[in-house]
CSV table of C-alpha atoms in Angstrom, one decimal:
chain,number,residue,atom,x,y,z
A,1412,MET,CA,-1.3,-39.0,22.5
A,1413,SER,CA,-4.7,-37.4,23.0
A,1414,ALA,CA,-5.8,-33.9,22.0
A,1415,PRO,CA,-5.7,-31.4,24.8
A,1416,GLU,CA,-8.9,-30.9,26.5
A,1417,SER,CA,-10.5,-27.6,26.1
A,1418,SER,CA,-12.1,-25.9,29.1
A,1419,PRO,CA,-15.7,-25.0,28.9
A,1420,ASN,CA,-14.6,-21.3,29.0
A,1421,ALA,CA,-12.0,-21.6,26.2
A,1422,ASP,CA,-14.4,-20.1,23.6
A,1423,GLU,CA,-15.4,-17.3,25.9
A,1424,ALA,CA,-11.7,-16.3,26.4
A,1425,ASN,CA,-11.4,-15.9,22.6
A,1426,VAL,CA,-14.6,-13.8,22.1
A,1427,GLU,CA,-13.9,-10.2,21.2
A,1428,THR,CA,-16.3,-7.3,21.7
A,1429,PRO,CA,-16.9,-5.2,18.6
A,1430,ASP,CA,-14.7,-2.5,20.0
A,1431,GLU,CA,-11.8,-5.0,20.7
A,1432,ARG,CA,-12.1,-6.4,17.2
A,1433,ALA,CA,-12.0,-2.9,15.7
A,1434,ASP,CA,-9.0,-2.0,17.8
A,1435,ARG,CA,-7.2,-5.2,16.7
A,1436,ASN,CA,-8.1,-4.7,13.0
A,1437,PHE,CA,-6.9,-1.1,13.1
A,1438,ILE,CA,-3.6,-2.2,14.7
A,1439,GLU,CA,-3.2,-4.9,12.0
A,1440,LEU,CA,-3.9,-2.4,9.2
A,1441,LEU,CA,-1.3,0.1,10.6
A,1442,GLN,CA,1.3,-2.7,10.9
A,1443,GLY,CA,0.8,-3.5,7.2
A,1444,PHE,CA,1.0,0.1,6.3
A,1445,ARG,CA,4.3,0.5,8.1
A,1446,VAL,CA,5.8,-2.0,5.8
A,1447,ALA,CA,4.6,-0.2,2.7
A,1448,VAL,CA,5.0,3.4,3.8
A,1449,THR,CA,8.8,3.1,4.3
A,1450,GLY,CA,9.3,1.9,0.7
A,1451,VAL,CA,6.9,4.6,-0.6
A,1452,GLN,CA,8.7,7.3,1.3
A,1453,VAL,CA,12.1,6.2,0.0
A,1454,LEU,CA,10.8,6.1,-3.6
A,1455,PHE,CA,9.1,9.5,-3.1
A,1456,ALA,CA,12.4,11.0,-1.8
A,1457,PHE,CA,14.4,9.6,-4.7
A,1458,LEU,CA,11.9,10.9,-7.2
A,1459,LEU,CA,12.0,14.4,-5.6
A,1460,VAL,CA,15.7,14.7,-6.2
A,1461,VAL,CA,15.9,13.3,-9.7
A,1462,PRO,CA,15.2,16.6,-11.5
A,1463,PHE,CA,18.1,18.2,-9.7
A,1464,SER,CA,20.7,15.7,-10.9
A,1465,THR,CA,23.1,16.8,-13.5
A,1466,GLU,CA,22.0,14.1,-16.0
A,1467,PHE,CA,18.3,15.0,-15.9
A,1468,GLY,CA,18.8,17.4,-18.8
A,1469,LYS,CA,19.2,14.3,-21.0
A,1470,VAL,CA,15.8,12.9,-20.1
A,1471,ASP,CA,13.3,13.2,-23.0
A,1472,ASP,CA,9.6,14.3,-22.7
A,1473,PHE,CA,8.5,10.7,-22.3
A,1474,GLY,CA,10.9,10.3,-19.3
A,1475,ARG,CA,9.7,13.6,-17.8
A,1476,SER,CA,6.1,12.4,-18.1
A,1477,LEU,CA,7.0,9.1,-16.4
A,1478,LEU,CA,8.7,11.0,-13.6
A,1479,TYR,CA,5.6,13.2,-13.1
A,1480,VAL,CA,3.4,10.1,-13.0
A,1481,ALA,CA,5.7,8.3,-10.6
A,1482,LEU,CA,6.2,11.4,-8.3
A,1483,VAL,CA,2.4,12.1,-8.1
A,1484,SER,CA,1.6,8.5,-7.6
A,1485,SER,CA,4.1,8.0,-4.8
A,1486,ALA,CA,2.8,11.2,-3.1
A,1487,ILE,CA,-0.8,9.8,-3.4
A,1488,ALA,CA,0.4,6.5,-1.9
A,1489,SER,CA,2.1,8.3,1.0
A,1490,ILE,CA,-1.0,10.3,1.7
A,1491,CYS,CA,-3.2,7.1,1.6
A,1492,TYR,CA,-0.9,5.2,3.9
A,1493,ILE,CA,-0.5,8.0,6.4
A,1494,ALA,CA,-4.2,9.1,6.4
A,1495,PRO,CA,-5.4,6.4,8.9
A,1496,ALA,CA,-3.0,7.5,11.6
A,1497,ALA,CA,-3.9,11.2,11.1
A,1498,GLN,CA,-7.6,10.4,11.1
A,1499,HIS,CA,-7.2,8.3,14.2
A,1500,ARG,CA,-5.8,11.3,16.0
A,1501,VAL,CA,-8.7,13.5,14.9
A,1502,LEU,CA,-11.3,10.8,15.8
A,1503,PHE,CA,-9.6,9.7,19.0
A,1504,ARG,CA,-12.2,8.6,21.6
A,1505,GLN,CA,-15.1,9.4,19.5
A,1506,GLY,CA,-16.4,5.8,19.2
A,1507,LEU,CA,-15.8,5.7,15.5
A,1508,LYS,CA,-13.2,3.0,15.3
A,1509,GLU,CA,-15.2,0.6,13.1
A,1510,PRO,CA,-15.9,3.2,10.3
A,1511,LEU,CA,-12.2,4.2,10.6
A,1512,VAL,CA,-11.1,0.6,10.0
A,1513,HIS,CA,-13.3,0.3,6.9
A,1514,ARG,CA,-12.1,3.6,5.5
A,1515,SER,CA,-8.5,2.7,6.3
A,1516,ASN,CA,-8.8,-0.5,4.4
A,1517,ARG,CA,-10.1,1.4,1.4
A,1518,LEU,CA,-7.2,3.9,1.8
A,1519,GLY,CA,-4.7,1.0,1.9
A,1520,LEU,CA,-6.1,-0.5,-1.3
A,1521,ALA,CA,-5.9,3.0,-3.0
A,1522,GLY,CA,-2.4,3.4,-1.7
A,1523,GLY,CA,-1.5,0.0,-3.1
A,1524,VAL,CA,-2.8,1.0,-6.6
A,1525,ALA,CA,-0.9,4.3,-6.4
A,1526,LEU,CA,2.3,2.5,-5.3
A,1527,LEU,CA,1.9,0.1,-8.1
A,1528,ILE,CA,1.7,3.0,-10.6
A,1529,ALA,CA,4.6,4.8,-9.0
A,1530,MET,CA,6.9,1.7,-9.0
A,1531,VAL,CA,6.0,0.7,-12.6
A,1532,SER,CA,6.4,4.2,-14.0
A,1533,ALA,CA,9.7,4.9,-12.1
A,1534,THR,CA,11.0,1.6,-13.3
A,1535,LEU,CA,9.9,2.3,-16.9
A,1536,MET,CA,11.6,5.7,-16.8
A,1537,VAL,CA,14.9,4.2,-15.7
A,1538,VAL,CA,14.8,1.1,-17.9
A,1539,ASP,CA,13.8,3.3,-20.9
A,1540,HIS,CA,16.8,5.6,-20.2
A,1541,LEU,CA,19.1,2.6,-19.9
A,1542,PHE,CA,18.0,0.4,-22.8
A,1543,GLY,CA,15.2,1.8,-24.9
A,1544,GLY,CA,13.3,-0.4,-27.4
A,1545,LEU,CA,11.0,-3.1,-26.2
A,1546,VAL,CA,12.8,-4.0,-22.9
A,1547,PRO,CA,11.3,-1.1,-20.9
A,1548,MET,CA,7.7,-2.0,-21.9
A,1549,LEU,CA,8.2,-5.7,-21.2
A,1550,THR,CA,9.8,-5.0,-17.9
A,1551,ALA,CA,7.1,-2.5,-16.8
A,1552,GLY,CA,4.3,-4.8,-18.1
A,1553,THR,CA,5.8,-7.8,-16.2
A,1554,LEU,CA,6.1,-5.7,-13.0
A,1555,ALA,CA,2.6,-4.4,-13.3
A,1556,ALA,CA,1.2,-7.9,-13.9
A,1557,LEU,CA,3.1,-9.4,-11.0
A,1558,ALA,CA,2.1,-6.7,-8.5
A,1559,THR,CA,-1.5,-6.7,-9.7
A,1560,TRP,CA,-1.6,-10.5,-9.3
A,1561,LEU,CA,0.1,-10.7,-5.9
A,1562,TRP,CA,-1.4,-7.6,-4.3
A,1563,PHE,CA,-5.0,-7.7,-5.6
A,1564,VAL,CA,-6.1,-10.6,-7.8
A,1565,GLN,CA,-4.8,-13.6,-5.9
A,1566,PRO,CA,-6.1,-12.4,-2.5
A,1567,SER,CA,-9.4,-11.5,-4.1
A,1568,ILE,CA,-9.7,-15.0,-5.5
A,1569,HIS,CA,-9.1,-16.4,-2.1
A,1570,ARG,CA,-11.4,-14.0,-0.4
A,1571,PHE,CA,-14.3,-14.8,-2.7
A,1572,ASN,CA,-13.7,-18.6,-3.0
A,1573,GLY,CA,-12.8,-19.0,0.7
A,1574,THR,CA,-9.6,-21.0,-0.2
């Protein structure tokens, strides 16, 4: 069976203008953010109600500090993931989509770092409350390493090596 013939205009049909590419890139960024923002908002909501639970009085200063870090980090992640949509509304039809795409990408990376910190500190708080000892630090360290590898290091290696 032979390969399908390509028409002389096949390449022309796949060519994007810079504006079309910026639109596509922005839509792809927002789709990725939708996945993350739901989880961030659930975590943020959970962290907001923790201090009002009846058992919170038993949490030590270390746990309270972890809650603070997790709460602020999840708020920062929410802000970073929501910012591109808000900025798009402000910049609508101003011809600034390409800078918005670049800025949104940086905000997504910052949101990922903040989310990593929030998830690790919230997990550390809970596991420390449940078990104490070395288990919480091993768990938090493993989660931090896994998220750092999968979210940032591995894609960076592929980006710079082209593999």
